[in-house]
Amino acid sequence: WTGLCAFAALSGSAQEKKPISQPLVSHIYTADPSAHVFNGRIYIYPSHDTATGTPENDNGDHFNMMDYRILSMNKVGGKVTDHGVALSVKDIPWAGRQLWAPDVAFANGTYYLYFPLKDKQDVFRIGVATSKKPEGPFKAEAEPIKGSYSIDPSVFKDPKSSDHYMYFGGIWGGQLQRWNNNQYDPNGALRQPNEPAVLPRVVKLSKDMKSFAEPVRELQVLDQNGKPFTEGDNTRRFFEGPWIHYYNGKYYFSYSTGDTHNLVYATSDNPYGPFTYQGVILTPVQGWTTHHSIVEKDGKWWLFYHDVQLSGKTHLRNVKVTELKYNADGSIQTINPYQ
Ligand code: FUB
């Protein structure tokens, strides 16, 4: 994430256009919506944006979120309930700062909330917290998940095997460029335009849902000719915000391209990939970041996303939802968030 100057240039034109959907709530700022259907109800696990006064910089320090609040509704268009604070940074034993984009999975009769947070050394790790209810409150484990790093966990239950996989990662402020072969290099630099792009990561979860069952793997995302992207191919290479869903016998891996502000997707026959790039899901929104989830409810598919309609500020966002449509060949119809 980051790039404030780029946002200033982008927002002028976007703000003159009419949004295709309205913020789901306006009493708090929310972002990075991970939506799931639990017990027939839609639960949205967003970041909770707040104006803490932390100065802006290119590492995203002003995204200084202190807690999570969970939203739910019985259907798209229904009344949205804010369930209050579900987990606070002050209640996480290993916390440094910055609760970024979370996700939730259900297994073993328990809801598991996965969250990225900087530890006391200012290194992003991924933590887990549990609850017996989808809306929380959640109780955090004493330590981050062993072997975890970077940001934006997205946890997926494979309908074929019932195994759970975590997809994660984000470059720039998300620190993914500091991790090679799962080893940390504090000086790990961003790639040069002609170098291979940093890849998102995937790992199978253990049955206890609190640990990794294997070493973290890189997830290959290839172009239509089977070639990996270079860093310079920044309209297509992975930046942050991974999500995965299963549709019509295929796995769909989608993500943000960051500094080019698109949500794009790639498909595969295997949850470990390789994934082949297919196209754009959502063209740029107001604000620098773009982040999403995709979920089926009531026979339709929905794209949850965010923009900055309420505040005009890139770190004070609001979550939205719109219908996502497939063509007969399984490709996704590109959505323009403004008319
Ligand atoms: O909300 C903080 C960060 O901004 C998220 O982790 C990224 O995906 C971007 O949306």
Coordinates of C-alpha atoms and ligand atoms in Angstrom, one line a residue:
W1 CA 0.0 0.0 0.0
T2 CA 1.1 3.7 0.2
G3 CA 1.7 6.4 -2.5
L4 CA -0.1 9.5 -1.2
C5 CA 0.9 11.7 -4.0
A6 CA -0.4 9.2 -6.5
F7 CA -3.7 9.3 -4.7
A8 CA -4.0 13.1 -5.0
A9 CA -3.6 12.8 -8.7
L10 CA -6.1 10.0 -9.0
S11 CA -8.9 11.2 -6.8
G12 CA -9.8 14.4 -8.6
S13 CA -11.2 12.6 -11.6
A14 CA -12.8 9.7 -9.7
Q15 CA -14.6 12.1 -7.3
E16 CA -16.5 13.9 -10.0
K17 CA -18.1 10.6 -11.0
K18 CA -21.2 9.0 -9.5
P19 CA -20.4 5.9 -7.4
I20 CA -22.3 2.7 -8.4
S21 CA -22.9 1.8 -4.7
Q22 CA -23.0 3.6 -1.3
P23 CA -21.0 2.9 1.9
L24 CA -22.5 0.1 4.0
V25 CA -22.0 2.2 7.2
S26 CA -21.2 5.8 7.7
H27 CA -20.8 6.0 11.5
I28 CA -17.3 4.5 11.4
Y29 CA -14.6 4.2 8.7
T30 CA -14.1 0.7 7.5
A31 CA -11.9 -0.9 4.8
D32 CA -10.5 -4.2 3.5
P33 CA -13.8 -6.1 3.8
S34 CA -13.5 -9.9 4.0
A35 CA -17.0 -11.2 3.7
H36 CA -18.3 -14.7 4.6
V37 CA -21.7 -16.4 4.9
F38 CA -22.0 -18.0 8.3
N39 CA -25.4 -19.5 9.4
G40 CA -27.1 -18.0 6.4
R41 CA -26.0 -14.4 7.4
I42 CA -23.3 -12.2 5.7
Y43 CA -20.5 -11.3 8.1
I44 CA -18.0 -8.6 7.0
Y45 CA -14.6 -8.5 8.7
P46 CA -13.1 -5.1 7.8
S47 CA -10.2 -3.0 9.0
H48 CA -11.4 -0.2 11.3
D49 CA -9.8 3.0 10.0
T50 CA -9.3 5.8 12.5
A51 CA -7.7 9.2 12.5
T52 CA -5.1 8.7 15.1
G53 CA -3.0 11.7 14.0
T54 CA 0.0 9.4 13.1
P55 CA 1.9 11.3 10.4
E56 CA 1.6 10.0 6.9
N57 CA 4.6 8.3 5.3
D58 CA 5.4 5.8 2.5
N59 CA 5.3 2.8 5.0
G60 CA 1.7 3.5 5.7
D61 CA 2.2 4.5 9.4
H62 CA -1.0 6.6 9.3
F63 CA -2.9 3.3 8.7
N64 CA -2.7 3.0 12.5
M65 CA -5.7 0.9 13.2
M66 CA -6.4 0.0 16.9
D67 CA -9.2 -2.5 16.8
Y68 CA -11.6 -4.6 14.7
R69 CA -15.4 -4.1 14.4
I70 CA -17.5 -6.7 12.7
L71 CA -20.5 -5.9 10.5
S72 CA -23.3 -8.3 9.5
M73 CA -26.5 -8.3 7.5
N74 CA -29.0 -11.0 6.5
K75 CA -28.8 -10.1 2.8
V76 CA -27.2 -7.5 0.5
G77 CA -29.3 -4.4 0.9
G78 CA -30.5 -5.5 4.4
K79 CA -30.0 -3.6 7.6
V80 CA -26.3 -3.6 8.6
T81 CA -25.5 -4.4 12.2
D82 CA -22.2 -3.2 13.8
H83 CA -21.3 -5.7 16.5
G84 CA -18.9 -3.4 18.3
V85 CA -15.3 -4.0 19.2
A86 CA -14.3 -7.6 18.5
L87 CA -10.6 -7.4 19.2
S88 CA -8.3 -4.6 20.4
V89 CA -4.6 -4.1 19.9
K90 CA -4.3 -3.5 23.7
D91 CA -5.5 -7.1 24.3
I92 CA -3.0 -8.8 22.0
P93 CA 0.1 -9.8 24.1
W94 CA 2.7 -9.6 21.3
A95 CA 1.3 -6.3 19.8
G96 CA 3.4 -3.5 18.4
R97 CA 1.1 -1.5 16.2
Q98 CA -1.2 -1.4 13.2
L99 CA -4.0 -3.9 12.8
W100 CA -4.4 -4.3 9.1
A101 CA -6.7 -6.4 6.9
P102 CA -8.1 -9.5 8.7
D103 CA -10.1 -12.6 7.6
V104 CA -12.1 -15.3 9.4
A105 CA -12.6 -19.0 9.0
F106 CA -14.8 -21.5 10.7
A107 CA -13.7 -25.0 11.8
N108 CA -13.8 -27.3 14.8
G109 CA -16.9 -25.4 16.1
T110 CA -14.8 -22.2 16.4
Y111 CA -14.4 -19.0 14.5
Y112 CA -10.7 -18.1 13.8
L113 CA -9.8 -14.4 13.2
Y114 CA -6.5 -14.0 11.3
F115 CA -4.9 -10.6 11.5
P116 CA -1.7 -8.9 10.4
L117 CA 0.0 -6.8 13.1
K118 CA 3.5 -5.4 13.6
D119 CA 5.3 -7.1 16.5
K120 CA 7.4 -5.2 19.1
Q121 CA 10.3 -5.2 16.6
D122 CA 8.0 -3.5 14.0
V123 CA 7.9 -6.6 11.8
F124 CA 4.5 -7.6 10.4
R125 CA 3.3 -11.1 11.6
I126 CA 0.0 -12.8 11.3
G127 CA -1.9 -13.6 14.5
V128 CA -5.0 -15.7 15.3
A129 CA -7.8 -15.1 17.8
T130 CA -10.8 -17.3 18.5
S131 CA -14.5 -17.0 19.4
K132 CA -17.5 -19.3 19.5
K133 CA -19.5 -16.6 17.7
P134 CA -18.9 -15.2 14.2
E135 CA -19.2 -11.6 15.5
G136 CA -16.8 -12.2 18.4
P137 CA -15.5 -11.0 20.8
F138 CA -12.3 -12.8 19.9
K139 CA -9.4 -13.8 22.2
A140 CA -5.9 -13.6 20.7
E141 CA -3.3 -16.3 21.1
A142 CA -0.2 -15.3 23.1
E143 CA 2.1 -15.4 20.1
P144 CA 1.8 -14.8 16.3
I145 CA 1.5 -17.9 14.1
K146 CA 5.0 -19.5 14.0
G147 CA 6.6 -18.9 10.6
S148 CA 4.1 -16.2 9.6
Y149 CA 5.0 -12.8 8.1
S150 CA 3.8 -9.9 6.0
I151 CA 0.1 -8.9 5.7
D152 CA -3.4 -9.5 4.4
P153 CA -4.2 -13.1 5.3
S154 CA -7.1 -14.7 3.4
V155 CA -8.2 -18.2 4.6
F156 CA -9.9 -20.5 2.2
K157 CA -11.6 -23.9 2.7
D158 CA -11.0 -26.0 -0.4
P159 CA -14.4 -27.5 -1.2
K160 CA -12.6 -30.6 -2.8
S161 CA -10.4 -31.6 0.2
S162 CA -11.9 -29.5 3.1
D163 CA -8.3 -28.4 3.8
H164 CA -7.8 -24.8 4.8
Y165 CA -5.2 -22.7 3.0
M166 CA -3.9 -19.2 3.9
Y167 CA -3.0 -16.8 1.1
F168 CA -1.1 -13.7 2.2
G169 CA 1.4 -11.0 1.5
G170 CA 1.8 -7.4 0.5
I171 CA 4.9 -5.5 -0.9
W172 CA 6.1 -2.0 0.1
G173 CA 4.6 -1.2 3.6
G174 CA 3.5 -4.9 3.8
Q175 CA 7.2 -5.9 4.0
L176 CA 6.9 -9.0 1.7
Q177 CA 10.1 -7.9 -0.2
R178 CA 12.0 -8.5 3.1
W179 CA 11.3 -12.3 3.0
N180 CA 13.2 -14.7 0.8
N181 CA 12.9 -18.5 1.3
N182 CA 10.9 -17.6 4.4
Q183 CA 14.0 -15.9 5.9
Y184 CA 13.9 -12.3 7.1
D185 CA 16.2 -9.7 5.7
P186 CA 15.6 -6.2 7.2
N187 CA 17.3 -4.7 4.2
G188 CA 15.3 -6.7 1.6
A189 CA 14.8 -4.2 -1.2
L190 CA 12.0 -3.7 -3.6
R191 CA 12.7 -5.4 -7.0
Q192 CA 14.0 -3.5 -10.0
P193 CA 11.5 -3.2 -13.0
N194 CA 13.3 -5.9 -15.0
E195 CA 13.5 -8.4 -12.0
P196 CA 10.9 -11.1 -11.3
A197 CA 8.0 -9.7 -9.2
V198 CA 7.7 -10.7 -5.6
L199 CA 5.2 -13.5 -5.3
P200 CA 2.2 -13.9 -2.9
R201 CA 2.4 -16.8 -0.5
V202 CA 0.3 -19.8 0.3
V203 CA 0.4 -22.3 3.1
K204 CA -1.8 -25.1 4.3
L205 CA -3.1 -24.7 7.9
S206 CA -2.9 -27.5 10.5
K207 CA -6.1 -29.0 11.7
D208 CA -5.9 -26.9 14.9
M209 CA -6.2 -23.8 12.6
K210 CA -3.6 -22.0 14.7
S211 CA -0.4 -23.2 13.0
F212 CA 1.1 -23.9 9.5
A213 CA 1.1 -27.5 8.4
E214 CA 4.1 -27.0 6.1
P215 CA 6.7 -24.4 5.1
V216 CA 5.2 -21.3 3.4
R217 CA 5.3 -21.6 -0.5
E218 CA 5.4 -18.9 -3.2
L219 CA 2.3 -18.8 -5.4
Q220 CA 3.1 -18.6 -9.1
V221 CA 1.0 -16.1 -11.0
L222 CA 1.8 -16.4 -14.7
D223 CA 0.8 -14.5 -17.9
Q224 CA -1.2 -16.3 -20.7
N225 CA 2.1 -17.5 -22.2
G226 CA 3.1 -19.2 -18.9
K227 CA 5.7 -16.5 -18.0
P228 CA 6.1 -14.9 -14.6
F229 CA 5.6 -11.2 -14.3
T230 CA 8.4 -8.7 -13.8
E231 CA 8.2 -6.0 -11.2
G232 CA 7.9 -3.5 -14.1
D233 CA 4.6 -5.2 -15.2
N234 CA 2.8 -3.3 -12.4
T235 CA -0.6 -3.4 -14.0
R236 CA -0.7 -7.2 -13.5
R237 CA 1.9 -8.3 -10.9
F238 CA 0.8 -9.0 -7.3
F239 CA 1.0 -6.1 -4.8
E240 CA -1.3 -7.0 -1.8
G241 CA -4.9 -8.0 -0.8
P242 CA -5.1 -11.6 -1.9
W243 CA -8.5 -13.4 -2.0
I244 CA -9.4 -16.8 -3.3
H245 CA -12.8 -18.3 -4.3
Y246 CA -14.0 -21.4 -6.1
Y247 CA -16.4 -21.1 -9.1
N248 CA -17.5 -23.7 -11.5
G249 CA -14.6 -26.1 -10.9
K250 CA -11.9 -23.5 -10.9
Y251 CA -9.9 -21.6 -8.3
Y252 CA -9.9 -17.9 -8.7
F253 CA -7.0 -15.9 -7.1
S254 CA -7.6 -12.2 -7.0
Y255 CA -5.5 -9.3 -5.7
S256 CA -4.7 -5.6 -5.8
T257 CA -2.0 -4.3 -8.2
G258 CA -1.3 -1.5 -5.7
D259 CA 0.4 1.4 -7.4
T260 CA -1.8 0.9 -10.5
H261 CA -4.9 0.5 -8.3
N262 CA -6.7 -2.4 -10.1
L263 CA -8.2 -5.5 -8.6
V264 CA -7.3 -8.4 -11.0
Y265 CA -7.7 -12.2 -11.1
A266 CA -6.0 -15.4 -12.2
T267 CA -7.3 -18.9 -12.4
S268 CA -6.0 -22.4 -11.7
D269 CA -7.1 -26.1 -11.3
N270 CA -5.1 -26.4 -8.1
P271 CA -5.2 -24.3 -4.9
Y272 CA -1.3 -24.2 -5.0
G273 CA -1.3 -22.9 -8.5
P274 CA 0.2 -22.0 -10.9
F275 CA -2.4 -19.4 -11.6
T276 CA -2.9 -17.8 -15.0
Y277 CA -3.7 -14.1 -15.3
Q278 CA -7.2 -13.4 -16.7
G279 CA -8.1 -9.7 -16.3
V280 CA -9.4 -6.8 -14.3
I281 CA -12.3 -7.2 -11.8
L282 CA -12.5 -3.6 -10.5
T283 CA -11.0 -0.5 -12.1
P284 CA -9.5 2.1 -9.7
V285 CA -11.6 3.4 -6.8
Q286 CA -11.2 6.8 -5.0
G287 CA -8.2 6.5 -2.7
W288 CA -4.9 4.9 -3.1
T289 CA -5.7 1.4 -1.8
T290 CA -8.1 -1.1 -3.2
H291 CA -9.0 -4.3 -1.4
H292 CA -11.8 -6.8 -1.8
S293 CA -13.5 -10.1 -1.2
I294 CA -15.9 -12.2 -3.3
V295 CA -18.7 -14.3 -1.8
E296 CA -21.9 -16.1 -3.0
K297 CA -25.2 -15.3 -1.3
D298 CA -28.8 -16.0 -2.4
G299 CA -27.7 -17.3 -5.8
K300 CA -25.6 -14.3 -6.8
W301 CA -21.9 -13.4 -6.4
W302 CA -20.9 -10.2 -4.6
L303 CA -17.8 -8.1 -4.7
F304 CA -17.1 -6.3 -1.3
Y305 CA -14.6 -3.5 -1.8
H306 CA -13.8 0.0 -0.4
D307 CA -13.3 3.6 -1.5
V308 CA -13.0 6.9 0.3
Q309 CA -16.4 8.4 -0.6
L310 CA -17.2 9.6 2.9
S311 CA -13.8 11.2 3.8
G312 CA -11.8 11.9 0.7
K313 CA -8.8 10.7 2.7
T314 CA -6.9 7.6 1.6
H315 CA -6.6 6.2 5.2
L316 CA -10.3 6.8 6.1
R317 CA -12.2 4.4 3.9
N318 CA -15.7 2.9 3.7
V319 CA -16.7 -0.6 2.6
K320 CA -19.2 -1.2 -0.2
V321 CA -20.7 -4.1 -2.1
T322 CA -21.8 -4.6 -5.7
E323 CA -22.8 -7.7 -7.8
L324 CA -20.1 -9.6 -9.6
K325 CA -21.1 -11.3 -12.8
Y326 CA -19.4 -14.1 -14.8
N327 CA -19.6 -14.7 -18.5
A328 CA -20.5 -18.1 -19.8
D329 CA -16.8 -19.0 -20.2
G330 CA -16.1 -18.3 -16.5
S331 CA -14.5 -14.9 -17.1
I332 CA -15.5 -12.1 -14.7
Q333 CA -17.1 -9.0 -16.1
T334 CA -15.0 -5.9 -15.3
I335 CA -16.7 -3.5 -12.9
N336 CA -16.2 0.3 -13.1
P337 CA -17.0 1.6 -9.6
Y338 CA -18.2 5.0 -11.0
Q339 CA -20.7 5.7 -13.7
Ligands
FUB1 O1 -5.6 -1.4 5.5 C1 -4.2 -1.4 5.5 C2 -3.7 -1.9 4.2 O2 -4.2 -1.1 3.1 C3 -4.2 -3.3 3.9 O3 -3.6 -4.3 4.6 C4 -3.9 -3.3 2.4 O4 -4.5 -4.4 1.7 C5 -4.4 -2.0 2.0 O5 -5.8 -2.0 1.8

